[in-house]
Amino acid sequence: MNVYDSARMADVLAPLGYVPVSDAAGADMVILNTCHIREKAAEKVYSELGRLNVLKDEMKQGGGRMILAVAGCVAQAEGEEMIRRAPYVDMVFGPQTYHRLPQMVAELSRHAGAVLDTDFPSEPKFDSLPEAAAVPGATAFLTVQEGCDKFCTFCVVPYTRGAEYSRPPDSVLTEARKLAQAGVREITVLGQNVNNYHGHSPDGGTWTLGRLIAGLAGIDGLDRLRYTTSYPADMDDDLIAAHRDIPELMPFLHLPVQTGSDKVLAAMNRRHSADDYRRLVEKLRRARPDMAVSSDFIVGFPGESDADFEATLKLVEEIGFVQAYSFKFSARPGTPAATIETQVPETLKAERLAVLQDMLNRQQRAFNESCVGRTLPVLLDRVGRYPGQLAGRSPYMQSVHVDAPQDLLGEIVELHLVAAHDNSLTARPLPSTPDGAGSIERVYA
Ligand code: SAH
């Protein structure tokens, strides 16, 4: 979502004459868009700011001015404290106020000192954002929901992104049509709690995510849809049916479970048991037999015993994840879990993380290997690491590399997979074609 937000900040600043550049040195404005979810992410901000301040000084010596800004959830959480710690920062603003960037810039020129805007405005920012500029490329993100009301005891999101808000379906569909017209083939619909989407339409009805996905699937040119991130207890029948009925909806779901221990799930305030999760995955697989499931895990939540950790390993063994993110519990200021007394020692967290990651990596590798010999449609959305190579995604979100004519960039092509690696697959090379651009009808397998 920070990638999406950064693009929207560029949209807001465009009328003022700002254009994105690839290098911070010599830029008139640098915005660090930050993440506060774990301590490691938040820590990076200050070291990066110190580095940018050197560039800001250089600019000043040359008679110019660099506006240095911090956006996102670290800015939201630290607010004034950030201006105290890094007094050379010019603007500090959170995820819900970046539509006011032009006012902030104006205010900065009128007054000495930094501008701080960490409000939660009652009017959603989406009402005042300009139209999203066309993103170059075949894939795009589209935020449809923001914030979270779940209050998992480890998580800062409700405090930094704010309360749950769903954009109205018509504004989402308009943005999606623009993206499709600009050549986007795949949209990933975003929200902190995206499957609890409930958008109010002008006729007074409420749209679920399942209905929104059906609406998006009807847009010409959009061949693939994904959504992230979902909360297990909010997977409703509508959305599960969408996986059965809507071919554009890809058979891959990122569904964070966090732990396999019911005791820890309760302490996390997750509102689902490990068995609820097992049943849910079963239901999804009945709707879509090839559904690939990915997840997030936290090890070393306060009070996690060896038996609790074993329960996580058991769940992983049973479900079989195609991919996953796993983290050591990180105590976040202001969250209930940060002050629980039974914190798990760092060394034990590290040990458990290594064991879990080893199991998850083996599952990912095994899934990749099970795809060797198959032919899958791959959206070639980027150039590969080596000359003559393109890279893309399988329906199951796997990275696929292939030697292929460069005019196939942006196309969905049937590729025969010949080798599996830990994090990607290689496909049989495609011959160059004398007849110009590739098309989805052209099958190379
Ligand atoms: N809204 C989503 C994703 C939240 S952030 C959800 O609640 O499922 C992405 C992941 O970061 C989480 O799923 C969780 O595994 C991890 N995470 C969040 N807070 C954390 C913390 N305090 N310590 C360690 N990992 C954390």
CSV table of C-alpha atoms and ligand atoms in Angstrom, one decimal:
chain,number,residue,atom,x,y,z
A,1,MET,CA,0.0,0.0,0.0
A,2,ASN,CA,2.9,2.3,0.5
A,3,VAL,CA,3.8,1.9,-3.1
A,4,TYR,CA,0.3,2.9,-4.1
A,5,ASP,CA,0.3,5.8,-1.6
A,6,SER,CA,3.7,7.1,-3.0
A,7,ALA,CA,2.2,7.1,-6.5
A,8,ARG,CA,-0.8,9.1,-5.3
A,9,MET,CA,1.5,11.6,-3.6
A,10,ALA,CA,3.2,12.1,-7.0
A,11,ASP,CA,-0.3,12.7,-8.4
A,12,VAL,CA,-1.1,15.3,-5.8
A,13,LEU,CA,2.2,17.1,-6.4
A,14,ALA,CA,2.1,17.1,-10.2
A,15,PRO,CA,0.0,20.3,-10.5
A,16,LEU,CA,2.7,22.1,-8.5
A,17,GLY,CA,5.2,21.1,-11.1
A,18,TYR,CA,6.9,18.2,-9.3
A,19,VAL,CA,7.8,15.2,-11.4
A,20,PRO,CA,9.3,11.9,-10.0
A,21,VAL,CA,13.0,11.5,-10.4
A,22,SER,CA,15.2,8.4,-9.8
A,23,ASP,CA,17.9,10.0,-7.6
A,24,ALA,CA,17.5,11.9,-4.3
A,25,ALA,CA,20.6,14.0,-5.0
A,26,GLY,CA,19.5,17.3,-6.4
A,27,ALA,CA,15.8,16.7,-5.9
A,28,ASP,CA,13.6,19.7,-4.8
A,29,MET,CA,11.7,17.4,-2.5
A,30,VAL,CA,12.4,14.0,-1.0
A,31,ILE,CA,9.6,12.1,0.7
A,32,LEU,CA,10.4,9.0,2.8
A,33,ASN,CA,7.2,6.9,2.9
A,34,THR,CA,7.6,4.8,6.0
A,35,CYS,CA,6.3,1.6,7.7
A,36,HIS,CA,5.9,1.1,11.4
A,37,ILE,CA,4.7,-2.5,11.5
A,38,ARG,CA,7.9,-3.9,13.1
A,39,GLU,CA,10.7,-2.1,14.9
A,40,LYS,CA,13.3,-3.0,12.2
A,41,ALA,CA,11.3,-1.1,9.5
A,42,ALA,CA,10.8,1.9,11.8
A,43,GLU,CA,14.5,2.0,12.8
A,44,LYS,CA,15.6,2.4,9.2
A,45,VAL,CA,13.9,5.8,8.9
A,46,TYR,CA,16.4,7.7,11.1
A,47,SER,CA,19.5,6.3,9.5
A,48,GLU,CA,18.0,7.1,6.0
A,49,LEU,CA,17.1,10.6,7.2
A,50,GLY,CA,20.7,11.2,8.3
A,51,ARG,CA,21.9,10.2,4.9
A,52,LEU,CA,19.4,12.5,3.1
A,53,ASN,CA,20.3,15.4,5.3
A,54,VAL,CA,23.8,15.3,3.8
A,55,LEU,CA,22.2,15.8,0.3
A,56,LYS,CA,20.0,18.5,1.7
A,57,ASP,CA,23.1,20.4,3.0
A,58,GLU,CA,24.9,20.0,-0.4
A,59,MET,CA,21.8,21.4,-2.1
A,60,LYS,CA,21.8,24.4,0.3
A,61,GLN,CA,25.5,25.1,-0.4
A,62,GLY,CA,24.7,25.2,-4.0
A,63,GLY,CA,22.1,27.9,-3.4
A,64,GLY,CA,19.1,25.5,-3.7
A,65,ARG,CA,16.6,24.0,-1.3
A,66,MET,CA,15.5,20.4,-0.7
A,67,ILE,CA,12.3,19.9,1.1
A,68,LEU,CA,12.7,16.8,3.2
A,69,ALA,CA,9.5,15.1,4.3
A,70,VAL,CA,8.5,11.9,6.2
A,71,ALA,CA,5.2,10.3,5.3
A,72,GLY,CA,3.5,7.1,6.4
A,73,CYS,CA,3.0,5.3,9.6
A,74,VAL,CA,6.3,6.1,11.4
A,75,ALA,CA,5.5,9.8,10.8
A,76,GLN,CA,1.9,9.2,12.1
A,77,ALA,CA,3.2,7.4,15.2
A,78,GLU,CA,6.1,9.7,16.1
A,79,GLY,CA,4.7,13.1,15.0
A,80,GLU,CA,6.3,15.8,16.9
A,81,GLU,CA,9.0,13.5,18.4
A,82,MET,CA,10.3,13.1,14.9
A,83,ILE,CA,10.8,16.8,14.4
A,84,ARG,CA,12.6,16.9,17.7
A,85,ARG,CA,14.9,14.0,16.8
A,86,ALA,CA,15.6,15.2,13.2
A,87,PRO,CA,15.0,19.0,13.3
A,88,TYR,CA,16.1,19.3,9.7
A,89,VAL,CA,13.0,17.5,8.5
A,90,ASP,CA,10.5,19.9,6.9
A,91,MET,CA,7.2,18.0,6.7
A,92,VAL,CA,5.9,15.1,8.8
A,93,PHE,CA,2.5,13.7,7.7
A,94,GLY,CA,0.6,10.4,8.1
A,95,PRO,CA,-1.2,8.1,5.7
A,96,GLN,CA,-4.5,9.9,5.9
A,97,THR,CA,-3.4,13.5,5.1
A,98,TYR,CA,-1.2,13.4,2.0
A,99,HIS,CA,-3.9,14.9,-0.1
A,100,ARG,CA,-3.1,18.1,1.7
A,101,LEU,CA,0.5,18.1,0.4
A,102,PRO,CA,0.0,21.4,-1.6
A,103,GLN,CA,-1.2,23.2,1.5
A,104,MET,CA,1.7,21.8,3.5
A,105,VAL,CA,4.2,23.1,0.8
A,106,ALA,CA,2.5,26.5,0.9
A,107,GLU,CA,2.6,26.7,4.7
A,108,LEU,CA,6.3,25.7,4.6
A,109,SER,CA,7.1,28.7,2.5
A,110,ARG,CA,5.1,31.1,4.7
A,111,HIS,CA,6.5,30.1,8.1
A,112,ALA,CA,9.8,29.0,9.6
A,113,GLY,CA,9.9,25.5,11.1
A,114,ALA,CA,8.5,22.2,10.2
A,115,VAL,CA,4.9,21.4,9.1
A,116,LEU,CA,3.2,18.6,11.0
A,117,ASP,CA,-0.1,17.0,9.8
A,118,THR,CA,-1.0,13.7,11.5
A,119,ASP,CA,-4.8,14.3,11.7
A,120,PHE,CA,-7.4,11.7,10.9
A,121,PRO,CA,-9.6,13.9,8.8
A,122,SER,CA,-13.4,13.1,8.9
A,123,GLU,CA,-13.5,13.5,5.1
A,124,PRO,CA,-11.6,10.6,3.5
A,125,LYS,CA,-8.6,11.6,1.5
A,126,PHE,CA,-10.0,9.7,-1.5
A,127,ASP,CA,-12.6,12.5,-1.9
A,128,SER,CA,-10.0,15.1,-2.6
A,129,LEU,CA,-7.3,13.1,-4.4
A,130,PRO,CA,-6.9,13.9,-8.1
A,131,GLU,CA,-7.4,11.2,-10.6
A,132,ALA,CA,-4.6,8.6,-10.5
A,133,ALA,CA,-2.1,9.1,-13.3
A,134,ALA,CA,-1.6,6.1,-15.5
A,135,VAL,CA,1.0,3.8,-14.2
A,136,PRO,CA,3.3,2.4,-16.8
A,137,GLY,CA,3.2,-1.4,-16.8
A,138,ALA,CA,1.0,-4.4,-17.0
A,139,THR,CA,0.2,-4.7,-13.2
A,140,ALA,CA,-1.1,-2.1,-10.8
A,141,PHE,CA,-2.2,-1.8,-7.2
A,142,LEU,CA,-5.6,-0.2,-6.3
A,143,THR,CA,-6.5,0.6,-2.7
A,144,VAL,CA,-10.1,-0.1,-2.0
A,145,GLN,CA,-10.1,-0.3,1.8
A,146,GLU,CA,-7.9,1.2,4.5
A,147,GLY,CA,-7.4,1.0,8.2
A,148,CYS,CA,-8.4,-1.8,10.6
A,149,ASP,CA,-10.9,-2.2,13.5
A,150,LYS,CA,-9.7,-5.7,14.6
A,151,PHE,CA,-7.1,-4.6,17.2
A,152,CYS,CA,-4.8,-7.7,17.1
A,153,THR,CA,-2.8,-7.1,20.3
A,154,PHE,CA,0.5,-7.1,18.5
A,155,CYS,CA,-0.4,-4.7,15.7
A,156,VAL,CA,0.0,-0.9,15.3
A,157,VAL,CA,-2.2,-0.6,12.2
A,158,PRO,CA,-5.4,0.6,13.9
A,159,TYR,CA,-3.4,3.3,15.6
A,160,THR,CA,-1.5,4.5,12.5
A,161,ARG,CA,-3.8,3.8,9.5
A,162,GLY,CA,-6.9,4.5,11.5
A,163,ALA,CA,-10.4,3.1,11.4
A,164,GLU,CA,-11.7,0.9,8.6
A,165,TYR,CA,-12.9,2.8,5.6
A,166,SER,CA,-14.1,1.4,2.2
A,167,ARG,CA,-14.1,3.4,-0.9
A,168,PRO,CA,-17.4,3.6,-2.8
A,169,PRO,CA,-17.5,0.9,-5.6
A,170,ASP,CA,-18.1,3.5,-8.4
A,171,SER,CA,-14.9,5.3,-7.6
A,172,VAL,CA,-13.0,2.0,-7.5
A,173,LEU,CA,-14.4,0.9,-10.8
A,174,THR,CA,-13.6,4.3,-12.5
A,175,GLU,CA,-10.0,4.1,-11.3
A,176,ALA,CA,-9.8,0.4,-12.5
A,177,ARG,CA,-11.2,1.3,-16.0
A,178,LYS,CA,-8.5,4.0,-16.3
A,179,LEU,CA,-5.9,1.5,-15.5
A,180,ALA,CA,-7.2,-1.0,-18.0
A,181,GLN,CA,-7.3,1.7,-20.7
A,182,ALA,CA,-3.7,2.5,-19.9
A,183,GLY,CA,-2.7,-1.1,-20.6
A,184,VAL,CA,-2.9,-2.7,-17.1
A,185,ARG,CA,-3.8,-6.4,-17.3
A,186,GLU,CA,-3.7,-7.3,-13.6
A,187,ILE,CA,-4.9,-5.4,-10.6
A,188,THR,CA,-4.1,-6.2,-7.0
A,189,VAL,CA,-6.9,-4.8,-4.9
A,190,LEU,CA,-5.5,-3.5,-1.6
A,191,GLY,CA,-6.6,-3.0,2.0
A,192,GLN,CA,-5.3,-3.7,5.5
A,193,ASN,CA,-8.4,-5.8,6.0
A,194,VAL,CA,-9.5,-6.0,2.3
A,195,ASN,CA,-12.0,-8.9,2.7
A,196,ASN,CA,-14.1,-6.8,5.1
A,197,TYR,CA,-14.6,-4.4,2.2
A,198,HIS,CA,-18.1,-2.9,2.4
A,199,GLY,CA,-18.4,-0.1,-0.2
A,200,HIS,CA,-21.6,2.0,-0.2
A,201,SER,CA,-23.0,2.5,-3.7
A,202,PRO,CA,-25.1,5.5,-4.7
A,203,ASP,CA,-28.3,3.4,-4.7
A,204,GLY,CA,-27.9,2.8,-1.0
A,205,GLY,CA,-26.6,-0.8,-1.4
A,206,THR,CA,-23.5,-2.2,0.2
A,207,TRP,CA,-21.0,-4.1,-1.9
A,208,THR,CA,-18.9,-7.0,-0.5
A,209,LEU,CA,-15.5,-7.7,-1.9
A,210,GLY,CA,-16.9,-10.6,-3.8
A,211,ARG,CA,-19.3,-8.3,-5.6
A,212,LEU,CA,-16.6,-5.7,-6.2
A,213,ILE,CA,-14.4,-8.4,-7.8
A,214,ALA,CA,-17.2,-9.4,-10.1
A,215,GLY,CA,-17.5,-5.8,-11.1
A,216,LEU,CA,-13.8,-5.5,-11.8
A,217,ALA,CA,-13.8,-8.8,-13.7
A,218,GLY,CA,-16.3,-7.2,-16.1
A,219,ILE,CA,-13.9,-4.5,-17.2
A,220,ASP,CA,-12.5,-5.0,-20.7
A,221,GLY,CA,-8.8,-5.7,-20.7
A,222,LEU,CA,-8.5,-6.8,-17.1
A,223,ASP,CA,-7.5,-10.4,-17.3
A,224,ARG,CA,-6.3,-11.0,-13.7
A,225,LEU,CA,-7.4,-9.9,-10.2
A,226,ARG,CA,-5.8,-10.4,-6.8
A,227,TYR,CA,-6.5,-9.0,-3.4
A,228,THR,CA,-4.5,-8.6,-0.2
A,229,THR,CA,-4.5,-8.7,2.8
A,230,SER,CA,-7.3,-10.7,4.2
A,231,TYR,CA,-8.4,-11.5,7.8
A,232,PRO,CA,-9.5,-15.2,8.2
A,233,ALA,CA,-12.7,-14.5,10.1
A,234,ASP,CA,-13.9,-12.1,7.4
A,235,MET,CA,-13.7,-14.6,4.5
A,236,ASP,CA,-17.4,-14.7,3.6
A,237,ASP,CA,-19.3,-17.1,1.3
A,238,ASP,CA,-19.6,-14.4,-1.4
A,239,LEU,CA,-15.8,-14.2,-1.7
A,240,ILE,CA,-15.3,-17.9,-1.6
A,241,ALA,CA,-17.9,-18.3,-4.4
A,242,ALA,CA,-16.0,-15.6,-6.4
A,243,HIS,CA,-13.0,-17.9,-6.3
A,244,ARG,CA,-15.2,-20.7,-7.8
A,245,ASP,CA,-17.0,-18.5,-10.4
A,246,ILE,CA,-14.7,-15.7,-11.6
A,247,PRO,CA,-11.9,-17.0,-13.8
A,248,GLU,CA,-10.1,-13.6,-13.6
A,249,LEU,CA,-9.7,-14.1,-9.8
A,250,MET,CA,-6.3,-15.8,-9.5
A,251,PRO,CA,-6.1,-19.0,-7.4
A,252,PHE,CA,-3.7,-17.6,-4.8
A,253,LEU,CA,-4.7,-16.2,-1.4
A,254,HIS,CA,-2.5,-14.5,1.2
A,255,LEU,CA,-4.3,-15.4,4.4
A,256,PRO,CA,-2.3,-14.6,7.5
A,257,VAL,CA,-2.8,-17.1,10.3
A,258,GLN,CA,0.0,-15.8,12.6
A,259,THR,CA,0.2,-19.0,14.8
A,260,GLY,CA,-1.3,-22.5,15.1
A,261,SER,CA,-1.8,-22.3,18.9
A,262,ASP,CA,-5.4,-21.5,20.0
A,263,LYS,CA,-4.0,-20.1,23.3
A,264,VAL,CA,-1.8,-17.6,21.4
A,265,LEU,CA,-4.5,-16.8,18.8
A,266,ALA,CA,-6.7,-15.8,21.7
A,267,ALA,CA,-4.0,-13.7,23.3
A,268,MET,CA,-3.5,-12.1,19.9
A,269,ASN,CA,-7.3,-11.3,19.8
A,270,ARG,CA,-7.4,-13.0,16.4
A,271,ARG,CA,-11.1,-14.2,16.6
A,272,HIS,CA,-10.4,-17.5,14.9
A,273,SER,CA,-9.0,-20.9,16.1
A,274,ALA,CA,-6.5,-23.0,14.3
A,275,ASP,CA,-9.3,-25.4,13.3
A,276,ASP,CA,-11.4,-22.5,12.0
A,277,TYR,CA,-8.4,-21.7,9.7
A,278,ARG,CA,-8.1,-25.4,8.6
A,279,ARG,CA,-11.8,-25.5,7.8
A,280,LEU,CA,-11.6,-22.3,5.9
A,281,VAL,CA,-8.8,-23.5,3.7
A,282,GLU,CA,-10.7,-26.7,3.0
A,283,LYS,CA,-13.7,-24.7,2.0
A,284,LEU,CA,-11.6,-22.5,-0.3
A,285,ARG,CA,-10.1,-25.6,-1.9
A,286,ARG,CA,-13.5,-27.1,-2.5
A,287,ALA,CA,-14.4,-23.9,-4.3
A,288,ARG,CA,-11.2,-23.8,-6.2
A,289,PRO,CA,-9.2,-27.1,-6.0
A,290,ASP,CA,-5.9,-25.6,-7.1
A,291,MET,CA,-6.1,-22.7,-4.6
A,292,ALA,CA,-2.5,-21.8,-3.4
A,293,VAL,CA,-2.4,-20.4,0.1
A,294,SER,CA,0.3,-18.1,1.6
A,295,SER,CA,0.5,-16.8,5.1
A,296,ASP,CA,2.1,-14.6,7.7
A,297,PHE,CA,3.5,-16.0,11.0
A,298,ILE,CA,4.7,-14.4,14.2
A,299,VAL,CA,7.0,-16.5,16.4
A,300,GLY,CA,7.8,-15.7,20.0
A,301,PHE,CA,4.5,-13.9,20.9
A,302,PRO,CA,4.6,-13.2,24.7
A,303,GLY,CA,3.8,-16.5,26.5
A,304,GLU,CA,4.4,-18.7,23.5
A,305,SER,CA,5.5,-22.1,24.9
A,306,ASP,CA,7.3,-24.9,23.1
A,307,ALA,CA,3.9,-26.7,22.8
A,308,ASP,CA,2.4,-23.5,21.2
A,309,PHE,CA,5.2,-23.4,18.7
A,310,GLU,CA,4.8,-27.1,17.9
A,311,ALA,CA,1.1,-26.3,17.2
A,312,THR,CA,2.2,-23.8,14.6
A,313,LEU,CA,4.5,-26.4,12.9
A,314,LYS,CA,1.7,-28.9,12.9
A,315,LEU,CA,-0.6,-26.4,11.2
A,316,VAL,CA,2.0,-25.6,8.6
A,317,GLU,CA,2.6,-29.3,7.9
A,318,GLU,CA,-1.1,-29.9,7.4
A,319,ILE,CA,-1.9,-26.9,5.2
A,320,GLY,CA,1.1,-26.8,3.0
A,321,PHE,CA,1.8,-23.2,2.1
A,322,VAL,CA,3.2,-22.2,-1.3
A,323,GLN,CA,4.8,-19.1,0.2
A,324,ALA,CA,5.0,-17.2,3.5
A,325,TYR,CA,6.4,-14.4,5.5
A,326,SER,CA,7.5,-15.1,9.1
A,327,PHE,CA,8.6,-12.7,11.7
A,328,LYS,CA,9.9,-12.6,15.3
A,329,PHE,CA,7.4,-10.8,17.5
A,330,SER,CA,8.4,-7.2,17.7
A,331,ALA,CA,7.0,-5.2,20.7
A,332,ARG,CA,5.3,-2.1,19.2
A,333,PRO,CA,4.8,1.0,21.4
A,334,GLY,CA,1.2,1.5,22.4
A,335,THR,CA,0.0,-2.1,21.6
A,336,PRO,CA,-1.3,-4.3,24.4
A,337,ALA,CA,1.2,-7.2,23.7
A,338,ALA,CA,4.2,-4.9,24.2
A,339,THR,CA,3.6,-4.8,27.9
A,340,ILE,CA,2.8,-8.4,28.6
A,341,GLU,CA,5.3,-9.7,31.1
A,342,THR,CA,6.1,-13.1,29.6
A,343,GLN,CA,8.2,-11.8,26.7
A,344,VAL,CA,10.1,-14.6,24.9
A,345,PRO,CA,13.9,-14.2,24.9
A,346,GLU,CA,15.4,-13.1,21.5
A,347,THR,CA,17.6,-16.2,21.2
A,348,LEU,CA,14.5,-18.5,21.5
A,349,LYS,CA,12.6,-16.4,19.0
A,350,ALA,CA,15.5,-16.6,16.6
A,351,GLU,CA,15.7,-20.4,17.0
A,352,ARG,CA,12.0,-20.9,16.4
A,353,LEU,CA,12.0,-18.6,13.4
A,354,ALA,CA,14.8,-20.6,11.8
A,355,VAL,CA,12.9,-23.9,12.3
A,356,LEU,CA,9.7,-22.4,10.9
A,357,GLN,CA,11.4,-20.8,8.0
A,358,ASP,CA,13.2,-24.0,7.1
A,359,MET,CA,9.8,-25.8,7.0
A,360,LEU,CA,8.1,-23.0,5.0
A,361,ASN,CA,11.0,-22.8,2.5
A,362,ARG,CA,10.9,-26.5,1.9
A,363,GLN,CA,7.1,-26.3,1.2
A,364,GLN,CA,7.7,-23.4,-1.2
A,365,ARG,CA,10.4,-25.3,-3.0
A,366,ALA,CA,8.3,-28.5,-3.2
A,367,PHE,CA,5.4,-26.5,-4.7
A,368,ASN,CA,7.7,-24.9,-7.3
A,369,GLU,CA,9.1,-28.4,-8.1
A,370,SER,CA,5.5,-29.7,-8.5
A,371,CYS,CA,5.0,-27.2,-11.3
A,372,VAL,CA,8.0,-28.4,-13.4
A,373,GLY,CA,6.7,-30.0,-16.5
A,374,ARG,CA,3.4,-28.0,-16.5
A,375,THR,CA,2.4,-25.3,-18.8
A,376,LEU,CA,1.0,-22.2,-17.1
A,377,PRO,CA,-0.2,-18.8,-18.3
A,378,VAL,CA,2.4,-16.2,-17.2
A,379,LEU,CA,1.9,-12.4,-17.3
A,380,LEU,CA,5.3,-11.1,-18.4
A,381,ASP,CA,5.3,-7.9,-16.4
A,382,ARG,CA,9.0,-7.0,-16.2
A,383,VAL,CA,12.4,-7.4,-17.9
A,384,GLY,CA,14.5,-10.2,-16.4
A,385,ARG,CA,17.9,-9.9,-14.7
A,386,TYR,CA,19.8,-10.9,-17.9
A,387,PRO,CA,19.6,-9.4,-21.4
A,388,GLY,CA,17.0,-11.1,-23.5
A,389,GLN,CA,15.1,-12.3,-20.5
A,390,LEU,CA,11.6,-11.4,-19.4
A,391,ALA,CA,10.0,-12.2,-16.0
A,392,GLY,CA,6.5,-12.5,-14.8
A,393,ARG,CA,4.0,-14.2,-12.5
A,394,SER,CA,2.2,-17.5,-12.7
A,395,PRO,CA,-1.4,-17.6,-11.5
A,396,TYR,CA,0.0,-18.8,-8.2
A,397,MET,CA,2.2,-15.7,-7.8
A,398,GLN,CA,5.4,-17.6,-8.6
A,399,SER,CA,8.1,-15.6,-10.4
A,400,VAL,CA,8.9,-17.1,-13.7
A,401,HIS,CA,11.9,-16.2,-15.9
A,402,VAL,CA,12.1,-16.9,-19.6
A,403,ASP,CA,14.4,-16.0,-22.5
A,404,ALA,CA,11.8,-14.4,-24.8
A,405,PRO,CA,11.4,-11.7,-27.4
A,406,GLN,CA,11.1,-8.3,-25.7
A,407,ASP,CA,7.9,-7.5,-27.5
A,408,LEU,CA,6.1,-10.0,-25.3
A,409,LEU,CA,6.5,-7.6,-22.3
A,410,GLY,CA,3.0,-7.0,-20.9
A,411,GLU,CA,1.5,-10.2,-22.5
A,412,ILE,CA,0.1,-13.3,-20.9
A,413,VAL,CA,1.8,-16.2,-22.5
A,414,GLU,CA,1.5,-20.0,-21.9
A,415,LEU,CA,5.0,-21.1,-20.7
A,416,HIS,CA,6.3,-24.5,-20.2
A,417,LEU,CA,8.1,-24.7,-16.9
A,418,VAL,CA,11.4,-26.6,-17.0
A,419,ALA,CA,13.3,-25.8,-13.7
A,420,ALA,CA,12.4,-24.9,-10.1
A,421,HIS,CA,14.4,-22.8,-7.7
A,422,ASP,CA,13.7,-21.6,-4.1
A,423,ASN,CA,11.9,-18.4,-5.2
A,424,SER,CA,11.3,-18.8,-8.9
A,425,LEU,CA,10.9,-21.0,-11.9
A,426,THR,CA,12.5,-21.1,-15.3
A,427,ALA,CA,10.5,-21.6,-18.5
A,428,ARG,CA,11.5,-23.1,-21.8
A,429,PRO,CA,12.9,-20.2,-24.0
A,430,LEU,CA,10.5,-18.7,-26.5
A,431,PRO,CA,11.7,-18.4,-30.1
A,432,SER,CA,11.8,-14.9,-31.6
A,433,THR,CA,8.9,-14.5,-33.9
A,434,PRO,CA,9.0,-12.7,-37.2
A,435,ASP,CA,5.4,-11.7,-37.1
A,436,GLY,CA,5.6,-8.9,-34.5
A,437,ALA,CA,3.9,-8.6,-31.1
A,438,GLY,CA,2.8,-11.6,-29.2
A,439,SER,CA,-0.8,-12.1,-28.1
A,440,ILE,CA,-2.6,-14.2,-25.6
A,441,GLU,CA,-3.8,-16.6,-28.4
A,442,ARG,CA,-0.2,-17.4,-29.3
A,443,VAL,CA,0.6,-20.6,-27.4
A,444,TYR,CA,4.3,-21.5,-27.3
A,445,ALA,CA,4.2,-24.6,-25.1
B,1,SAH,N1,-3.6,-6.5,8.2
B,1,SAH,C1,-3.0,-7.7,7.9
B,1,SAH,C2,-1.5,-7.6,7.8
B,1,SAH,C3,-0.7,-6.8,8.9
B,1,SAH,S1,1.0,-6.5,8.7
B,1,SAH,C4,-3.4,-8.7,9.0
B,1,SAH,O1,-3.6,-8.3,10.1
B,1,SAH,O2,-3.4,-9.9,8.8
B,1,SAH,C5,1.7,-7.9,8.0
B,1,SAH,C6,2.3,-8.9,8.9
B,1,SAH,O3,3.3,-8.4,9.8
B,1,SAH,C7,1.2,-9.5,9.9
B,1,SAH,O4,0.4,-10.4,9.3
B,1,SAH,C8,2.1,-10.0,11.0
B,1,SAH,O5,2.5,-11.4,10.7
B,1,SAH,C9,3.3,-9.2,11.0
B,1,SAH,N2,3.3,-8.3,12.2
B,1,SAH,C10,2.4,-7.3,12.5
B,1,SAH,N3,2.7,-6.8,13.7
B,1,SAH,C11,3.8,-7.4,14.1
B,1,SAH,C12,4.6,-7.4,15.3
B,1,SAH,N4,4.3,-6.5,16.3
B,1,SAH,N5,5.7,-8.2,15.4
B,1,SAH,C13,6.0,-9.1,14.5
B,1,SAH,N6,5.3,-9.2,13.3
B,1,SAH,C14,4.2,-8.4,13.2
